[in-house]
Tab-separated table of C-alpha atoms and ligand atoms in Angstrom:
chain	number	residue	atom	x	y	z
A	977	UNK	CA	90.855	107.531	86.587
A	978	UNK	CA	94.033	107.059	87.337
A	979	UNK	CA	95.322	104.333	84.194
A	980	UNK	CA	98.842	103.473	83.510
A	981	UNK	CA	100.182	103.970	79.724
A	982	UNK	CA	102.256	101.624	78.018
A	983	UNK	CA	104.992	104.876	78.292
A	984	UNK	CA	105.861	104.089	81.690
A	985	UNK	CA	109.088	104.522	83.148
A	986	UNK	CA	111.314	101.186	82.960
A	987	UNK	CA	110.759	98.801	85.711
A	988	UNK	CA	113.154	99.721	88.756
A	989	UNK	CA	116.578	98.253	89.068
A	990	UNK	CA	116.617	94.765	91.014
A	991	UNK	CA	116.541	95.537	94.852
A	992	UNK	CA	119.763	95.162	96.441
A	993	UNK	CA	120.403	94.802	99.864
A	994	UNK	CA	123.693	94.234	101.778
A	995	UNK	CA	124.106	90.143	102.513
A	996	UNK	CA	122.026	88.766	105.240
A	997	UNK	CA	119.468	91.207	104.720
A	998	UNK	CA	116.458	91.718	102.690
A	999	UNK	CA	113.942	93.937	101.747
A	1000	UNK	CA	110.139	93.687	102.551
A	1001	UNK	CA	107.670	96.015	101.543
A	1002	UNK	CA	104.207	96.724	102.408
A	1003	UNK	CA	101.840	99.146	101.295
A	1004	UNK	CA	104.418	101.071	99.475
A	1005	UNK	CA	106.648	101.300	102.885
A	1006	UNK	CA	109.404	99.773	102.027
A	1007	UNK	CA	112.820	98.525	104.868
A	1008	UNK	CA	115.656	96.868	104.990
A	1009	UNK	CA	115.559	94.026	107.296
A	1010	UNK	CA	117.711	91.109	108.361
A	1011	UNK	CA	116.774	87.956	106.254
A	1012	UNK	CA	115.574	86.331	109.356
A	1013	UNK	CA	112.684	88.724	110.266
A	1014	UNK	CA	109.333	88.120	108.848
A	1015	UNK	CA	105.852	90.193	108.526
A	1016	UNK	CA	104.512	88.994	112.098
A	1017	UNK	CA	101.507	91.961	112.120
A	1018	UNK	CA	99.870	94.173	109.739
A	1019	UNK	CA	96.664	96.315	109.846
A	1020	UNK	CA	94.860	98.943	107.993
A	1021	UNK	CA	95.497	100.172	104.581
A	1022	UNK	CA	97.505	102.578	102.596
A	1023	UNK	CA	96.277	105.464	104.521
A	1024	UNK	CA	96.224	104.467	107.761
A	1025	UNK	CA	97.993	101.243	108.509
A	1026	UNK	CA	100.716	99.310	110.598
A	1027	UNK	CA	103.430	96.449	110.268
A	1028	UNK	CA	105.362	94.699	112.577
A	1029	UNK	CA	108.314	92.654	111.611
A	1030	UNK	CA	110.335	90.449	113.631
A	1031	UNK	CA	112.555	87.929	114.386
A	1032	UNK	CA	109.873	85.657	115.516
A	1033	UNK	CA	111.176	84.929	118.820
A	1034	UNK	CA	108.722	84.170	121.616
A	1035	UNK	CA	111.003	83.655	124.343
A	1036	UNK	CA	110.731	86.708	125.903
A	1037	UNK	CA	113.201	89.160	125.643
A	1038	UNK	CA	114.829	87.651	122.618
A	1039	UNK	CA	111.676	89.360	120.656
A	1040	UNK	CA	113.307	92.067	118.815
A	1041	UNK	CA	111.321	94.046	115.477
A	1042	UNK	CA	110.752	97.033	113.389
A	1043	UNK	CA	107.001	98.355	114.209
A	1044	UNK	CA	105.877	100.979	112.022
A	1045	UNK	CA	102.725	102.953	111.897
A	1046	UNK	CA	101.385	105.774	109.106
A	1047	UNK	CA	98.578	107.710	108.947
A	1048	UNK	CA	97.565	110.928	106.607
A	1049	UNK	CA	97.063	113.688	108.557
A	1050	UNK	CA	94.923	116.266	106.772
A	1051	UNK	CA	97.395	118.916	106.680
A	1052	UNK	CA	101.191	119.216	106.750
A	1053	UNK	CA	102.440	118.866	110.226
A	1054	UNK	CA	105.464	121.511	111.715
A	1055	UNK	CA	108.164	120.753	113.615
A	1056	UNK	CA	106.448	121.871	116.738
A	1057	UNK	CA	103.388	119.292	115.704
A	1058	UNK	CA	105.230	116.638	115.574
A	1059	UNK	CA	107.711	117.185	118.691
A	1060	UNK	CA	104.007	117.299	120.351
A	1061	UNK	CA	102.392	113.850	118.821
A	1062	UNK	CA	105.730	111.947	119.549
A	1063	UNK	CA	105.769	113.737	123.624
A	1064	UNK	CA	101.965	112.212	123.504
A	1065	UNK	CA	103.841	108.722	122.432
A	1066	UNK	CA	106.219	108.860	124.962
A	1067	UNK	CA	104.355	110.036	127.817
A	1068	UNK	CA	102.481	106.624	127.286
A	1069	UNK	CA	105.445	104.480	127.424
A	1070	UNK	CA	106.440	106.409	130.824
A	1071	UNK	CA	102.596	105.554	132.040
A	1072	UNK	CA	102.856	102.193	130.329
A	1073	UNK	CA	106.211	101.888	132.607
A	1074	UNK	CA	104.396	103.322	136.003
A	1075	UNK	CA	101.527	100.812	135.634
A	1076	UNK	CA	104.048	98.196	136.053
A	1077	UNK	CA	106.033	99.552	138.531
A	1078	UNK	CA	108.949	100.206	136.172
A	1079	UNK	CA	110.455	103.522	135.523
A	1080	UNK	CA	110.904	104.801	132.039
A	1081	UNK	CA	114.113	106.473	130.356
A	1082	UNK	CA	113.012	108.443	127.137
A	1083	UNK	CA	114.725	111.129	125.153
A	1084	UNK	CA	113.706	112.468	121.441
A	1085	UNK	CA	115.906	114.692	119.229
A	1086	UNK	CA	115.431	116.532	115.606
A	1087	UNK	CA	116.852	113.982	113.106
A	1088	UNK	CA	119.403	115.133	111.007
A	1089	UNK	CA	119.188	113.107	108.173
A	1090	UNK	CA	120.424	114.149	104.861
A	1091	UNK	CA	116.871	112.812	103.291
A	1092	UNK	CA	114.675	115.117	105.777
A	1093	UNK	CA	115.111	118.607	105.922
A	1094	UNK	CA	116.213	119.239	109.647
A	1095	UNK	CA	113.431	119.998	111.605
A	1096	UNK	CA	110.451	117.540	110.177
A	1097	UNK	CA	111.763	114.338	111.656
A	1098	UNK	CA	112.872	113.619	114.772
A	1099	UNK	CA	114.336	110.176	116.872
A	1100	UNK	CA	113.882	109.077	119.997
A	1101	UNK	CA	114.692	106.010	121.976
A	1102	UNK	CA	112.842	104.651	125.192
A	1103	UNK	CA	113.945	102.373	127.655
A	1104	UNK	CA	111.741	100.238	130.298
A	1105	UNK	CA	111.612	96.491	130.441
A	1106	UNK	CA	112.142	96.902	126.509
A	1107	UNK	CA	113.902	99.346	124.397
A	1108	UNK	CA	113.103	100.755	121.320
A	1109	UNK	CA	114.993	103.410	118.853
A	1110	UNK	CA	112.440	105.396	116.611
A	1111	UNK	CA	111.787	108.310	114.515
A	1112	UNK	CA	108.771	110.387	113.410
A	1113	UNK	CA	108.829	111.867	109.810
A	1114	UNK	CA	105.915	113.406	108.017
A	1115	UNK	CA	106.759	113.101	104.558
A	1116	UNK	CA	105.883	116.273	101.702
A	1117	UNK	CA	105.892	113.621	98.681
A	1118	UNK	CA	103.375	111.103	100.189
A	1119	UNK	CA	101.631	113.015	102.596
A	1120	UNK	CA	102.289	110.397	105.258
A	1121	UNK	CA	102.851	110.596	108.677
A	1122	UNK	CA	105.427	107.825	109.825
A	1123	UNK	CA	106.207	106.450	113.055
A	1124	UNK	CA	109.060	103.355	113.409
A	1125	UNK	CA	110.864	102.119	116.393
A	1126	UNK	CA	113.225	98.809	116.600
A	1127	UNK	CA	112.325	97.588	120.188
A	1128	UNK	CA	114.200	94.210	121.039
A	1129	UNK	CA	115.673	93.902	124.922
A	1130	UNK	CA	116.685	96.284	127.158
A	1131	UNK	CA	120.340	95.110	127.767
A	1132	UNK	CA	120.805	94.318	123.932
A	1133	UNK	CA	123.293	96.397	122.034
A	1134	UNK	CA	121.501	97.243	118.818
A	1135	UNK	CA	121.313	100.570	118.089
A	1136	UNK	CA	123.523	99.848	114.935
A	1137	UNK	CA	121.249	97.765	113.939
A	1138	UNK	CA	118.368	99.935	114.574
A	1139	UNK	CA	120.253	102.474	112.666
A	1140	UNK	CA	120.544	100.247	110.071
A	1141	UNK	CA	116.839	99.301	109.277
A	1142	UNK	CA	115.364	102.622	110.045
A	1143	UNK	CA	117.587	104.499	107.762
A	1144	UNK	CA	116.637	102.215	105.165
A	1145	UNK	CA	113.186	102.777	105.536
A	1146	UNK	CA	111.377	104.417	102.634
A	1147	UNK	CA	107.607	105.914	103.123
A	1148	UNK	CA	106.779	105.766	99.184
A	1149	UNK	CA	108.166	104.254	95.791
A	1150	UNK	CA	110.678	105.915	93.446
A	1151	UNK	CA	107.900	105.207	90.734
A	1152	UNK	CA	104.549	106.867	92.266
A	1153	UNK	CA	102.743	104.801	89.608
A	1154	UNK	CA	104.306	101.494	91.128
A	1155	UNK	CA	103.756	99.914	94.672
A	1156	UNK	CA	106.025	97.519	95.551
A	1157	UNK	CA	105.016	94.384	98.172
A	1158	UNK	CA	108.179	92.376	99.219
A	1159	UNK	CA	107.219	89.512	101.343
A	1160	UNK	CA	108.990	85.673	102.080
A	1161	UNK	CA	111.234	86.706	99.706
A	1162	UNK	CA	108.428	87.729	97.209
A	1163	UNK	CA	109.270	90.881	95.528
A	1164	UNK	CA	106.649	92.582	93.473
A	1165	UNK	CA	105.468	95.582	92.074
A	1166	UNK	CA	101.789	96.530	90.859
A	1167	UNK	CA	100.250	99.645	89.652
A	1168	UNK	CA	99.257	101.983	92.630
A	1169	UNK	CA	96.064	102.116	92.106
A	1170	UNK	CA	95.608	98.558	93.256
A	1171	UNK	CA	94.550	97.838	96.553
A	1172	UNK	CA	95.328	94.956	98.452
A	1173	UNK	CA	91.901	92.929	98.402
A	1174	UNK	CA	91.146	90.092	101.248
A	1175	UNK	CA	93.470	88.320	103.480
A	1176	UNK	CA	96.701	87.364	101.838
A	1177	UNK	CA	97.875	84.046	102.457
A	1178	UNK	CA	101.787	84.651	103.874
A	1179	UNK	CA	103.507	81.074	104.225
A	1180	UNK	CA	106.853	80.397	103.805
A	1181	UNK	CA	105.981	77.282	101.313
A	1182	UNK	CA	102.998	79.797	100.375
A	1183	UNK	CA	102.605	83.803	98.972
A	1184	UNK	CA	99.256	85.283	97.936
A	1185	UNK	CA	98.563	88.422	97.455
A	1186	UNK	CA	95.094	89.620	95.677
A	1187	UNK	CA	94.897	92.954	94.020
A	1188	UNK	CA	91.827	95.243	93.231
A	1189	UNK	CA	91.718	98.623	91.311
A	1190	UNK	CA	89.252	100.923	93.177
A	1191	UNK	CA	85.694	100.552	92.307
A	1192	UNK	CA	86.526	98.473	89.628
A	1193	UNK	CA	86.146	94.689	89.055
A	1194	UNK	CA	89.607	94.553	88.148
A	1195	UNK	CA	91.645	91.791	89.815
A	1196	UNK	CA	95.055	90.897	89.987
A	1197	UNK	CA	97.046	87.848	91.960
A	1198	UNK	CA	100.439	87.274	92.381
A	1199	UNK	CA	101.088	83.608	94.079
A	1200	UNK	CA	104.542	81.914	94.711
A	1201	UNK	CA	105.338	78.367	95.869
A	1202	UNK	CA	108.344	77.085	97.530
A	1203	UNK	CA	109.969	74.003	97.085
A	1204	UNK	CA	109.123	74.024	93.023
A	1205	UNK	CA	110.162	70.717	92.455
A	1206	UNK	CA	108.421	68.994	95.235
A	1207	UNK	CA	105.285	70.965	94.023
A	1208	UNK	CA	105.600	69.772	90.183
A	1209	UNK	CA	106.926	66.012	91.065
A	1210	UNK	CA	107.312	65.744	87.122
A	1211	UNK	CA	104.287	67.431	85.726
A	1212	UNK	CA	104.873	69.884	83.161
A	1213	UNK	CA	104.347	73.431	84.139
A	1214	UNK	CA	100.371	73.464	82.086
A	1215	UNK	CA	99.078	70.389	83.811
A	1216	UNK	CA	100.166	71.389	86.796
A	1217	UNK	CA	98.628	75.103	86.374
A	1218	UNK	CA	95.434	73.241	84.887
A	1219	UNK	CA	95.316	71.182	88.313
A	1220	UNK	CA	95.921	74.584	90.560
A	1221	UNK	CA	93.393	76.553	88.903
A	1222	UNK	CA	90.629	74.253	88.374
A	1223	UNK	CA	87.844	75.925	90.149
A	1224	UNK	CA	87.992	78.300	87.996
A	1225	UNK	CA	89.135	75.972	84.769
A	1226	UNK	CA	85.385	75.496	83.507
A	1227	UNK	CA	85.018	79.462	83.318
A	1228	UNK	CA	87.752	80.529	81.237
A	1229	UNK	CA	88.735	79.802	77.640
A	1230	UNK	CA	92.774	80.737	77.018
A	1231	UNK	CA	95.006	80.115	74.657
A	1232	UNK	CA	98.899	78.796	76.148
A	1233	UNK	CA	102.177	79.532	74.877
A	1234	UNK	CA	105.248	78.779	75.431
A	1235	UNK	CA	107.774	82.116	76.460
A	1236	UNK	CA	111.141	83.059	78.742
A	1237	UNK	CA	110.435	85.012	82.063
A	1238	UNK	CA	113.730	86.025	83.559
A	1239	UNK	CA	115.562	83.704	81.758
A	1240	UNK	CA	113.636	80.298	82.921
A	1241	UNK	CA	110.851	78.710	80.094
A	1242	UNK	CA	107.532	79.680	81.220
A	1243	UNK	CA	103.841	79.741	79.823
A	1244	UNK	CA	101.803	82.421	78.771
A	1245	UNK	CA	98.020	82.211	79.052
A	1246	UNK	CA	95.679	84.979	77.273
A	1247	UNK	CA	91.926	84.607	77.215
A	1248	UNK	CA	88.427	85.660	78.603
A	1249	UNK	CA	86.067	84.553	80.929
A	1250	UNK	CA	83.238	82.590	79.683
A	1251	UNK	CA	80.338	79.955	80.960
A	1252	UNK	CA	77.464	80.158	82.867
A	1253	UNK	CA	79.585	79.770	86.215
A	1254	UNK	CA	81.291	83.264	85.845
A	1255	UNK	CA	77.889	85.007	83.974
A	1256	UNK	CA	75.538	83.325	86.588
A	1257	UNK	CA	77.797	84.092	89.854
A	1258	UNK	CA	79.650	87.303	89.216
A	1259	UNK	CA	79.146	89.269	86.119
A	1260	UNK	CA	75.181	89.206	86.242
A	1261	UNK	CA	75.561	91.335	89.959
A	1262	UNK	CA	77.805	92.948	88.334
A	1263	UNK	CA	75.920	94.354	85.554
A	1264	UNK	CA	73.329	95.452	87.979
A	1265	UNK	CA	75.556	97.630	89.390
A	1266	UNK	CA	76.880	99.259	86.325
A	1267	UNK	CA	80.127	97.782	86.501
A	1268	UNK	CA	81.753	96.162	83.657
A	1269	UNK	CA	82.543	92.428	84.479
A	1270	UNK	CA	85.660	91.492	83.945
A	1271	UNK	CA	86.286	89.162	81.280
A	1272	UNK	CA	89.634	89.470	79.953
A	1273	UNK	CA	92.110	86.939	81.163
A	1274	UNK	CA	96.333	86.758	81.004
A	1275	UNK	CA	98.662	84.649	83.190
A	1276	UNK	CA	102.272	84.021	83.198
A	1277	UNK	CA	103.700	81.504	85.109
A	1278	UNK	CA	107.373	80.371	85.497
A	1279	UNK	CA	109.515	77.931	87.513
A	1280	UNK	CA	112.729	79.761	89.081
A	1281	UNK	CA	115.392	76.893	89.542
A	1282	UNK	CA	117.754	78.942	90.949
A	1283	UNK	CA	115.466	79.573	93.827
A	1284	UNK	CA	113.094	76.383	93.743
A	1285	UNK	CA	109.751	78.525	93.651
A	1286	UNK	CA	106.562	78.770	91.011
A	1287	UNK	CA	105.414	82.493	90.239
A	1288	UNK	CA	101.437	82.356	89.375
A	1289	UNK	CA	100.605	86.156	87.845
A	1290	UNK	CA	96.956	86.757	87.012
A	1291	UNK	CA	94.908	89.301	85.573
A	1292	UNK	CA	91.326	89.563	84.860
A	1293	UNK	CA	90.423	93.065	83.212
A	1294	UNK	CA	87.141	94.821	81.902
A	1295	UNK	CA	88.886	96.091	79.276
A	1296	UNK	CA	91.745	94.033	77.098
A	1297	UNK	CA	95.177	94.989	78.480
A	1298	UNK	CA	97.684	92.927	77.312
A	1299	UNK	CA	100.811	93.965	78.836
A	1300	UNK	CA	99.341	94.951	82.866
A	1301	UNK	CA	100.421	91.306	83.360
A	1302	UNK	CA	103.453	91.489	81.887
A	1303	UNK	CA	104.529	94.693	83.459
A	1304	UNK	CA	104.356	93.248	86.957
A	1305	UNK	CA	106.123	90.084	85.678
A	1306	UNK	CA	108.924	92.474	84.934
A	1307	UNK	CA	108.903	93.515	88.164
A	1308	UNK	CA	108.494	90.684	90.186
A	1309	UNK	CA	112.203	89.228	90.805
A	1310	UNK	CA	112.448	85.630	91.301
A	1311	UNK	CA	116.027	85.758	91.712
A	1312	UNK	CA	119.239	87.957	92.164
A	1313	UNK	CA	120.633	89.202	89.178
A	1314	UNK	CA	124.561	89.459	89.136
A	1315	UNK	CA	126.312	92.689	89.548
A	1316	UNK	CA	127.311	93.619	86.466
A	1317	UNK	CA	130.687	93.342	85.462
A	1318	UNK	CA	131.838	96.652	84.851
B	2595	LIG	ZN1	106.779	109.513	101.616
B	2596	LIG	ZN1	114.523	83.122	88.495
């Protein structure tokens, strides 16, 4: 199994992105966007999966959004392969266009990019009632194949833009042991071999993201609230968490203390899981299926003034493992740090 040592690599620098822009990430695909586009879409998993981002518009035309696709083909794809999969594409968007009576304007090119080799990536741009600027890439690192387009109106000038977010667009992490999920300014990082587990909650007031390691019982949660201080309304940062996580109070026995996250006074929680409500609902099943339950319990939570939000970070472990909390709490940025002064 794939575990994660305590000699890990240091936690990545902060993300920076130029000003009015931000950086979401999703199943270790990672863009820059601008700050006002949100997740609108997502499907599948780390193998096979999709995103759409956007502005949110519904007007029509004003719609405009990065879509991207990637899948793991079962063996590297040439030039030739891909020139063919992205003519497939295309001659749907020209049928797409015929349907409606519309005719279609499409061109695709070999991308030179200075991160692809010539020759496995290529862009291409379609026009119809819509437009959208794209490339294909199958990445040698990750084994995925990618597929992204910016498609916003026909008559809108945005190809710089386009440009902008595509070329920032990243198929897999720096750190292969580290997946980052950036979100409504959520910016996290957790060990790659935790999946995303259920439906995250994505609110702008609200983040939650649940985390399983494969076949495993494993958990991990990463929560943020907005508006912190309308949230707390003068309750100290342990009644408050008591109140929050009460269904789950009666089952676990921790111990608090006081620490610093990122600068801001925060509270550390370590402890198991205990009671007939956890034995009796989950670990008993468990058990019958050979898995270890698990019981170990750590949670760090801080307030970030200079933002206004509450980070909730969770971790319930078959085996004790002090720092996997901690090591996504370094990563998980509640605010910009200053360039340094240099
Ligand atoms: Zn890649
Ligand atoms: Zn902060």
């Amino acid at each position: 199994m794939n575990t994660i040592s305590e000699t890990d690599a240091a936690p990545q620098a902060p993300i920076r992105t130029p000003k009015g822009w931000k950086r979401v990430g999703w199943q270790g695909v990672t863009a820059n966007t601008p700050d006002a586009w949100n997740l609108a879409a997502y499907g599948g998993d780390a193998r096979v999966g999709n995103i759409r981002i956007d502005n949110g518009e519904t007007a029509g035309n004003a719609v405009m959004g990065v879509e991207i696709r990637w899948s793991r083909p079962k063996k590297a794809l040439s030039a030739a392969d891909l020139e063919k999969r992205l003519d497939q594409y295309l001659t749907s968007v020209d049928k797409g266009a015929k349907k409606q009576k519309l005719s279609a304007d499409t061109k695709s090119k070999p991308l030179e990019d200075r991160r692809f080799p010539v020759r496995t990536a290529r862009s291409f741009h379609w026009r119809v009632d819509r437009k959208g600027v794209g490339r294909i890439w199958h990445c040698a690192e990750c084994g995925r194949l990618m597929i992204a387009q910016v498609v916003g109106a026909a008559k809108g000038d945005f190809q710089h833009l386009a440009h902008d977010v595509l070329a920032s667009l990243e198929c897999h992490s720096a750190d292969p042991a580290w997946r980052p999920w950036s979100l409504y300014d959520l910016h996290t990082e957790v060990p790659a071999d935790f999946t995303l587990k259920g439906k995250p909650q994505l609110l702008n007031i609200y983040v939650q993201l649940a985390f399983e390691r494969a076949g495993t019982t494993d958990l991990v949660t990463v929560e943020q609230w907005g508006v912190a201080s309308v949230q707390l309304r003068n309750a100290y940062l342990d009644e408050w968490f008591q109140e929050k996580n009460s269904a789950q109070e009666s089952s676990l026995r921790y111990q608090s203390e006081e620490t610093t996250i990122h600068g801001h006074t925060a509270l550390a929680m370590t402890g198991r899981r205990w009671g007939l409500t956890y034995w009796g609902a989950q670990a008993i099943p468990q058990l019958t299926r050979l898995q270890l339950p698990a019981i170990h319990y750590a949670a760090r939570i801080w307030e970030c003034p200079e933002t206004n939000k509450i980070f909730l970070i969770q971790s319930y472990t078959r085996r004790l493992d002090p720092t996997l909390v901690d090591r996504i709490v370094e990563r998980t940025v509640c605010h910009p740090v200053p360039e340094e002064a240099s």
